[in-house]
PDB file of C-alpha atoms in Angstrom:
ATOM      1  CA  MET A   1    -168.462  17.993  26.940  1.00  0.00           C
ATOM      2  CA  LEU A   2    -171.522  17.609  28.077  1.00  0.00           C
ATOM      3  CA  LEU A   3    -173.020  19.431  24.656  1.00  0.00           C
ATOM      4  CA  SER A   4    -171.463  17.512  20.650  1.00  0.00           C
ATOM      5  CA  ALA A   5    -170.959  19.393  18.520  1.00  0.00           C
ATOM      6  CA  ASP A   6    -174.116  19.348  15.978  1.00  0.00           C
ATOM      7  CA  VAL A   7    -175.850  20.404  19.489  1.00  0.00           C
ATOM      8  CA  GLN A   8    -173.437  23.620  20.295  1.00  0.00           C
ATOM      9  CA  THR A   9    -174.037  24.740  16.909  1.00  0.00           C
ATOM     10  CA  SER A  10    -177.893  24.779  17.162  1.00  0.00           C
ATOM     11  CA  VAL A  11    -177.819  26.472  20.432  1.00  0.00           C
ATOM     12  CA  LYS A  12    -175.596  29.103  19.245  1.00  0.00           C
ATOM     13  CA  GLU A  13    -177.259  30.018  16.207  1.00  0.00           C
ATOM     14  CA  TYR A  14    -180.504  29.621  18.427  1.00  0.00           C
ATOM     15  CA  LEU A  15    -178.891  32.506  21.240  1.00  0.00           C
ATOM     16  CA  SER A  16    -177.861  34.568  18.704  1.00  0.00           C
ATOM     17  CA  ALA A  17    -181.049  36.262  19.135  1.00  0.00           C
ATOM     18  CA  MET A  18    -180.183  36.942  23.039  1.00  0.00           C
ATOM     19  CA  VAL A  19    -180.497  40.881  22.859  1.00  0.00           C
ATOM     20  CA  ASP A  20    -179.116  41.931  26.328  1.00  0.00           C
ATOM     21  CA  PRO A  21    -176.687  39.750  28.491  1.00  0.00           C
ATOM     22  CA  VAL A  22    -178.487  37.815  30.521  1.00  0.00           C
ATOM     23  CA  THR A  23    -176.400  36.219  33.843  1.00  0.00           C
ATOM     24  CA  VAL A  24    -176.969  32.334  35.937  1.00  0.00           C
ATOM     25  CA  ALA A  25    -176.063  32.427  39.439  1.00  0.00           C
ATOM     26  CA  LEU A  26    -175.104  29.481  40.122  1.00  0.00           C
ATOM     27  CA  TYR A  27    -175.284  28.217  43.918  1.00  0.00           C
ATOM     28  CA  THR A  28    -173.115  25.341  44.006  1.00  0.00           C
ATOM     29  CA  LYS A  29    -172.341  22.180  46.608  1.00  0.00           C
ATOM     30  CA  SER A  30    -168.541  20.905  46.054  1.00  0.00           C
ATOM     31  CA  GLY A  31    -168.389  17.104  44.962  1.00  0.00           C
ATOM     32  CA  GLU A  32    -171.188  16.764  44.765  1.00  0.00           C
ATOM     33  CA  VAL A  33    -172.782  15.037  40.718  1.00  0.00           C
ATOM     34  CA  SER A  34    -175.728  18.446  39.504  1.00  0.00           C
ATOM     35  CA  SER A  35    -173.278  21.042  40.459  1.00  0.00           C
ATOM     36  CA  ASP A  36    -170.319  19.330  38.951  1.00  0.00           C
ATOM     37  CA  THR A  37    -172.621  18.763  35.752  1.00  0.00           C
ATOM     38  CA  MET A  38    -174.062  22.387  35.896  1.00  0.00           C
ATOM     39  CA  VAL A  39    -171.217  23.418  35.247  1.00  0.00           C
ATOM     40  CA  GLU A  40    -169.793  22.473  33.020  1.00  0.00           C
ATOM     41  CA  LEU A  41    -173.283  22.920  31.519  1.00  0.00           C
ATOM     42  CA  TRP A  42    -173.458  26.161  31.529  1.00  0.00           C
ATOM     43  CA  GLN A  43    -169.556  27.050  30.757  1.00  0.00           C
ATOM     44  CA  GLU A  44    -170.104  25.926  27.282  1.00  0.00           C
ATOM     45  CA  VAL A  45    -173.301  27.274  26.513  1.00  0.00           C
ATOM     46  CA  SER A  46    -171.801  30.640  27.716  1.00  0.00           C
ATOM     47  CA  ALA A  47    -169.393  29.461  25.409  1.00  0.00           C
ATOM     48  CA  LEU A  48    -171.564  30.127  22.389  1.00  0.00           C
ATOM     49  CA  THR A  49    -172.706  33.970  22.724  1.00  0.00           C
ATOM     50  CA  ASP A  50    -171.177  37.404  24.603  1.00  0.00           C
ATOM     51  CA  LYS A  51    -174.488  37.518  26.289  1.00  0.00           C
ATOM     52  CA  LEU A  52    -174.737  35.169  28.972  1.00  0.00           C
ATOM     53  CA  GLN A  53    -172.302  35.691  31.785  1.00  0.00           C
ATOM     54  CA  VAL A  54    -171.980  33.260  34.562  1.00  0.00           C
ATOM     55  CA  GLN A  55    -171.602  33.523  37.772  1.00  0.00           C
ATOM     56  CA  ILE A  56    -170.685  31.373  40.584  1.00  0.00           C
ATOM     57  CA  ARG A  57    -171.490  32.472  43.753  1.00  0.00           C
ATOM     58  CA  PRO A  58    -171.106  32.041  47.181  1.00  0.00           C
ATOM     59  CA  GLY A  59    -172.866  29.998  49.742  1.00  0.00           C
ATOM     60  CA  VAL A  60    -176.835  29.326  48.845  1.00  0.00           C
ATOM     61  CA  PRO A  61    -179.711  31.879  47.585  1.00  0.00           C
ATOM     62  CA  GLU A  62    -182.401  33.674  49.235  1.00  0.00           C
ATOM     63  CA  GLY A  63    -184.830  31.714  51.369  1.00  0.00           C
ATOM     64  CA  MET A  64    -182.407  28.318  50.737  1.00  0.00           C
ATOM     65  CA  THR A  65    -180.305  26.850  53.419  1.00  0.00           C
ATOM     66  CA  SER A  66    -177.499  24.450  53.693  1.00  0.00           C
ATOM     67  CA  GLU A  67    -180.039  21.558  54.121  1.00  0.00           C
ATOM     68  CA  SER A  68    -182.144  22.683  52.107  1.00  0.00           C
ATOM     69  CA  MET A  69    -179.696  23.395  48.887  1.00  0.00           C
ATOM     70  CA  GLU A  70    -179.492  19.649  48.104  1.00  0.00           C
ATOM     71  CA  GLY A  71    -178.120  20.320  44.525  1.00  0.00           C
ATOM     72  CA  VAL A  72    -177.235  22.948  42.682  1.00  0.00           C
ATOM     73  CA  VAL A  73    -179.593  25.988  41.877  1.00  0.00           C
ATOM     74  CA  SER A  74    -179.096  28.168  38.941  1.00  0.00           C
ATOM     75  CA  GLU A  75    -181.143  31.450  39.322  1.00  0.00           C
ATOM     76  CA  LEU A  76    -181.744  34.241  35.826  1.00  0.00           C
ATOM     77  CA  TRP A  77    -181.039  37.404  36.616  1.00  0.00           C
ATOM     78  CA  GLN A  78    -180.733  40.353  34.960  1.00  0.00           C
ATOM     79  CA  GLU A  79    -179.420  43.719  34.797  1.00  0.00           C
ATOM     80  CA  ASP A  80    -178.892  42.823  38.711  1.00  0.00           C
ATOM     81  CA  ARG A  81    -182.248  42.011  39.395  1.00  0.00           C
ATOM     82  CA  PHE A  82    -183.370  38.318  39.951  1.00  0.00           C
ATOM     83  CA  THR A  83    -185.664  37.561  37.089  1.00  0.00           C
ATOM     84  CA  GLY A  84    -187.629  35.141  39.623  1.00  0.00           C
ATOM     85  CA  VAL A  85    -186.984  31.497  37.551  1.00  0.00           C
ATOM     86  CA  ARG A  86    -184.772  29.576  39.468  1.00  0.00           C
ATOM     87  CA  TYR A  87    -183.621  25.553  38.209  1.00  0.00           C
ATOM     88  CA  LEU A  88    -182.943  23.335  41.163  1.00  0.00           C
ATOM     89  CA  GLY A  89    -180.450  20.554  40.013  1.00  0.00           C
ATOM     90  CA  ILE A  90    -179.946  19.370  36.467  1.00  0.00           C
ATOM     91  CA  ALA A  91    -182.631  21.099  33.343  1.00  0.00           C
ATOM     92  CA  SER A  92    -180.353  18.340  30.689  1.00  0.00           C
ATOM     93  CA  GLY A  93    -183.042  16.371  28.386  1.00  0.00           C
ATOM     94  CA  HIS A  94    -186.355  17.760  27.749  1.00  0.00           C
ATOM     95  CA  GLU A  95    -185.400  20.930  29.843  1.00  0.00           C
ATOM     96  CA  PHE A  96    -182.323  21.736  28.090  1.00  0.00           C
ATOM     97  CA  GLY A  97    -184.744  23.205  25.513  1.00  0.00           C
ATOM     98  CA  PRO A  98    -186.841  25.800  27.680  1.00  0.00           C
ATOM     99  CA  LEU A  99    -183.385  26.556  29.370  1.00  0.00           C
ATOM    100  CA  MET A 100    -183.048  28.500  26.058  1.00  0.00           C
ATOM    101  CA  GLN A 101    -185.856  29.605  25.364  1.00  0.00           C
ATOM    102  CA  THR A 102    -186.424  31.587  28.782  1.00  0.00           C
ATOM    103  CA  LEU A 103    -182.681  33.092  28.279  1.00  0.00           C
ATOM    104  CA  VAL A 104    -184.130  33.890  25.022  1.00  0.00           C
ATOM    105  CA  GLU A 105    -186.636  36.049  26.760  1.00  0.00           C
ATOM    106  CA  LEU A 106    -185.244  37.412  29.006  1.00  0.00           C
ATOM    107  CA  SER A 107    -183.032  38.690  26.619  1.00  0.00           C
ATOM    108  CA  THR A 108    -185.335  39.765  24.428  1.00  0.00           C
ATOM    109  CA  HIS A 109    -187.255  40.914  26.486  1.00  0.00           C
ATOM    110  CA  ARG A 110    -190.046  39.329  24.678  1.00  0.00           C
ATOM    111  CA  GLN A 111    -194.349  39.105  26.754  1.00  0.00           C
ATOM    112  CA  PRO A 112    -194.502  35.293  28.129  1.00  0.00           C
ATOM    113  CA  GLU A 113    -196.384  33.407  26.399  1.00  0.00           C
ATOM    114  CA  VAL A 114    -199.623  33.806  29.030  1.00  0.00           C
ATOM    115  CA  THR A 115    -202.753  35.732  27.936  1.00  0.00           C
ATOM    116  CA  SER A 116    -201.974  39.942  29.012  1.00  0.00           C
ATOM    117  CA  GLU A 117    -205.086  39.096  31.493  1.00  0.00           C
ATOM    118  CA  ALA A 118    -203.006  36.255  33.073  1.00  0.00           C
ATOM    119  CA  GLN A 119    -199.838  39.056  33.002  1.00  0.00           C
ATOM    120  CA  GLU A 120    -202.225  41.898  34.647  1.00  0.00           C
ATOM    121  CA  TRP A 121    -203.429  40.116  36.817  1.00  0.00           C
ATOM    122  CA  ILE A 122    -199.291  38.349  38.101  1.00  0.00           C
ATOM    123  CA  GLY A 123    -198.024  41.661  38.204  1.00  0.00           C
ATOM    124  CA  GLN A 124    -200.010  42.403  40.458  1.00  0.00           C
ATOM    125  CA  VAL A 125    -199.674  40.105  42.841  1.00  0.00           C
ATOM    126  CA  GLN A 126    -198.596  41.725  46.686  1.00  0.00           C
ATOM    127  CA  VAL A 127    -197.740  38.919  48.138  1.00  0.00           C
ATOM    128  CA  PRO A 128    -194.961  36.236  47.531  1.00  0.00           C
ATOM    129  CA  VAL A 129    -196.066  32.977  45.324  1.00  0.00           C
ATOM    130  CA  LYS A 130    -193.673  30.170  44.122  1.00  0.00           C
ATOM    131  CA  LEU A 131    -194.642  27.977  41.363  1.00  0.00           C
ATOM    132  CA  GLN A 132    -192.734  24.201  41.688  1.00  0.00           C
ATOM    133  CA  VAL A 133    -192.140  22.421  38.802  1.00  0.00           C
ATOM    134  CA  PHE A 134    -190.993  18.967  39.701  1.00  0.00           C
ATOM    135  CA  VAL A 135    -189.217  17.411  36.382  1.00  0.00           C
ATOM    136  CA  THR A 136    -187.189  14.456  36.053  1.00  0.00           C
ATOM    137  CA  ALA A 137    -183.765  14.791  34.164  1.00  0.00           C
ATOM    138  CA  THR A 138    -183.734  12.302  30.910  1.00  0.00           C
TER     139      THR A 138
ATOM    140  CA  MET B   1    -194.217  39.125  35.600  1.00  0.00           C
ATOM    141  CA  ASN B   2    -193.697  40.186  38.246  1.00  0.00           C
ATOM    142  CA  PRO B   3    -189.607  39.295  40.404  1.00  0.00           C
ATOM    143  CA  GLY B   4    -190.058  40.711  43.736  1.00  0.00           C
ATOM    144  CA  GLN B   5    -193.445  38.213  44.026  1.00  0.00           C
ATOM    145  CA  VAL B   6    -193.561  35.527  42.180  1.00  0.00           C
ATOM    146  CA  VAL B   7    -190.895  33.334  42.018  1.00  0.00           C
ATOM    147  CA  ALA B   8    -190.582  29.627  39.530  1.00  0.00           C
ATOM    148  CA  GLU B   9    -188.132  26.654  39.970  1.00  0.00           C
ATOM    149  CA  MET B  10    -188.068  23.637  37.774  1.00  0.00           C
ATOM    150  CA  VAL B  11    -187.010  21.388  39.951  1.00  0.00           C
ATOM    151  CA  ASP B  12    -184.487  18.142  39.338  1.00  0.00           C
ATOM    152  CA  ALA B  13    -186.225  15.308  41.017  1.00  0.00           C
ATOM    153  CA  SER B  14    -183.393  13.302  41.665  1.00  0.00           C
ATOM    154  CA  SER B  15    -181.176  15.975  41.899  1.00  0.00           C
ATOM    155  CA  TYR B  16    -184.033  17.197  44.671  1.00  0.00           C
ATOM    156  CA  PRO B  17    -184.820  13.429  46.651  1.00  0.00           C
ATOM    157  CA  ASN B  18    -185.338  14.696  49.923  1.00  0.00           C
ATOM    158  CA  LEU B  19    -187.928  17.703  48.586  1.00  0.00           C
ATOM    159  CA  SER B  20    -189.724  15.811  45.804  1.00  0.00           C
ATOM    160  CA  ALA B  21    -190.094  13.399  49.387  1.00  0.00           C
ATOM    161  CA  GLN B  22    -191.281  16.626  51.118  1.00  0.00           C
ATOM    162  CA  TYR B  23    -193.299  16.986  48.227  1.00  0.00           C
ATOM    163  CA  GLY B  24    -194.491  13.664  47.817  1.00  0.00           C
ATOM    164  CA  ILE B  25    -194.099  13.131  44.589  1.00  0.00           C
ATOM    165  CA  TYR B  26    -194.545  10.110  42.441  1.00  0.00           C
ATOM    166  CA  SER B  27    -194.761  10.944  39.367  1.00  0.00           C
ATOM    167  CA  VAL B  28    -194.059  14.204  36.963  1.00  0.00           C
ATOM    168  CA  PRO B  29    -194.750  17.396  35.896  1.00  0.00           C
ATOM    169  CA  GLU B  30    -195.969  17.712  39.531  1.00  0.00           C
ATOM    170  CA  THR B  31    -196.485  21.804  39.838  1.00  0.00           C
ATOM    171  CA  ILE B  32    -196.681  23.415  43.464  1.00  0.00           C
ATOM    172  CA  VAL B  33    -198.059  26.387  43.867  1.00  0.00           C
ATOM    173  CA  SER B  34    -197.100  28.091  47.730  1.00  0.00           C
ATOM    174  CA  GLY B  35    -199.021  31.084  48.829  1.00  0.00           C
ATOM    175  CA  GLN B  36    -200.895  31.222  51.510  1.00  0.00           C
ATOM    176  CA  SER B  37    -202.097  28.148  51.161  1.00  0.00           C
ATOM    177  CA  GLU B  38    -200.555  25.147  48.733  1.00  0.00           C
ATOM    178  CA  GLU B  39    -202.788  23.745  46.011  1.00  0.00           C
ATOM    179  CA  ARG B  40    -200.923  21.468  43.025  1.00  0.00           C
ATOM    180  CA  VAL B  41    -201.605  19.723  39.896  1.00  0.00           C
ATOM    181  CA  VAL B  42    -200.260  17.103  38.185  1.00  0.00           C
ATOM    182  CA  GLY B  43    -198.989  16.723  34.076  1.00  0.00           C
ATOM    183  CA  ALA B  44    -199.050  19.939  32.513  1.00  0.00           C
ATOM    184  CA  VAL B  45    -202.079  21.872  32.315  1.00  0.00           C
ATOM    185  CA  PRO B  46    -203.923  24.670  30.760  1.00  0.00           C
ATOM    186  CA  GLU B  47    -203.172  27.878  31.471  1.00  0.00           C
ATOM    187  CA  ALA B  48    -206.666  29.306  32.863  1.00  0.00           C
ATOM    188  CA  GLN B  49    -206.141  26.156  35.576  1.00  0.00           C
ATOM    189  CA  LEU B  50    -203.119  27.698  36.514  1.00  0.00           C
ATOM    190  CA  LEU B  51    -203.558  30.813  36.967  1.00  0.00           C
ATOM    191  CA  LYS B  52    -207.198  29.373  38.647  1.00  0.00           C
ATOM    192  CA  LEU B  53    -204.372  27.090  41.872  1.00  0.00           C
ATOM    193  CA  ILE B  54    -202.608  30.316  41.932  1.00  0.00           C
ATOM    194  CA  ARG B  55    -205.867  32.277  42.931  1.00  0.00           C
ATOM    195  CA  ILE B  56    -206.158  29.528  45.342  1.00  0.00           C
ATOM    196  CA  ALA B  57    -203.074  29.033  46.957  1.00  0.00           C
ATOM    197  CA  LEU B  58    -202.875  33.045  47.132  1.00  0.00           C
ATOM    198  CA  SER B  59    -207.065  33.536  48.667  1.00  0.00           C
TER     199      SER B  59
END
């Protein structure tokens, strides 16, 4: 088990705030460490709420190639639409909390914690933009 | 906010060493904004600064 009993209890309580279902589309590489880890992590998390579904999908995510997909990719989907949120690699340590927070925010359709001006401007962007935040698993 | 155009990725540098090397990632967190051009910032930054980077990347 990746999540201790105490952490499972805390996560279960936190995820009880979820309202609408969220789907994690998981793209994995056979025998690759981050893939094995995230499959197990997502299975443990999904067991703590009935609002989360994990789908292991074949191939690679849109915009990636088999070469560029060095490790696991977790995409968050809702109502059969990609939300634009993607995790490349292991979301552990300091990244686990924000990941759980993102699940609840999507599920409850909570307004993002940015100004309304920023929301309006970003909502009107007409060209592709990608924000990649590089972190290290702790 | 705009899933049709905006993608936000958290990249675990350890699991994506080639991508990290491609961008010359030496310290984290580092944010790369890719649009018409590429902009980047190290560390956590205020919303206004991040939005400025996005505007520059899209210009």
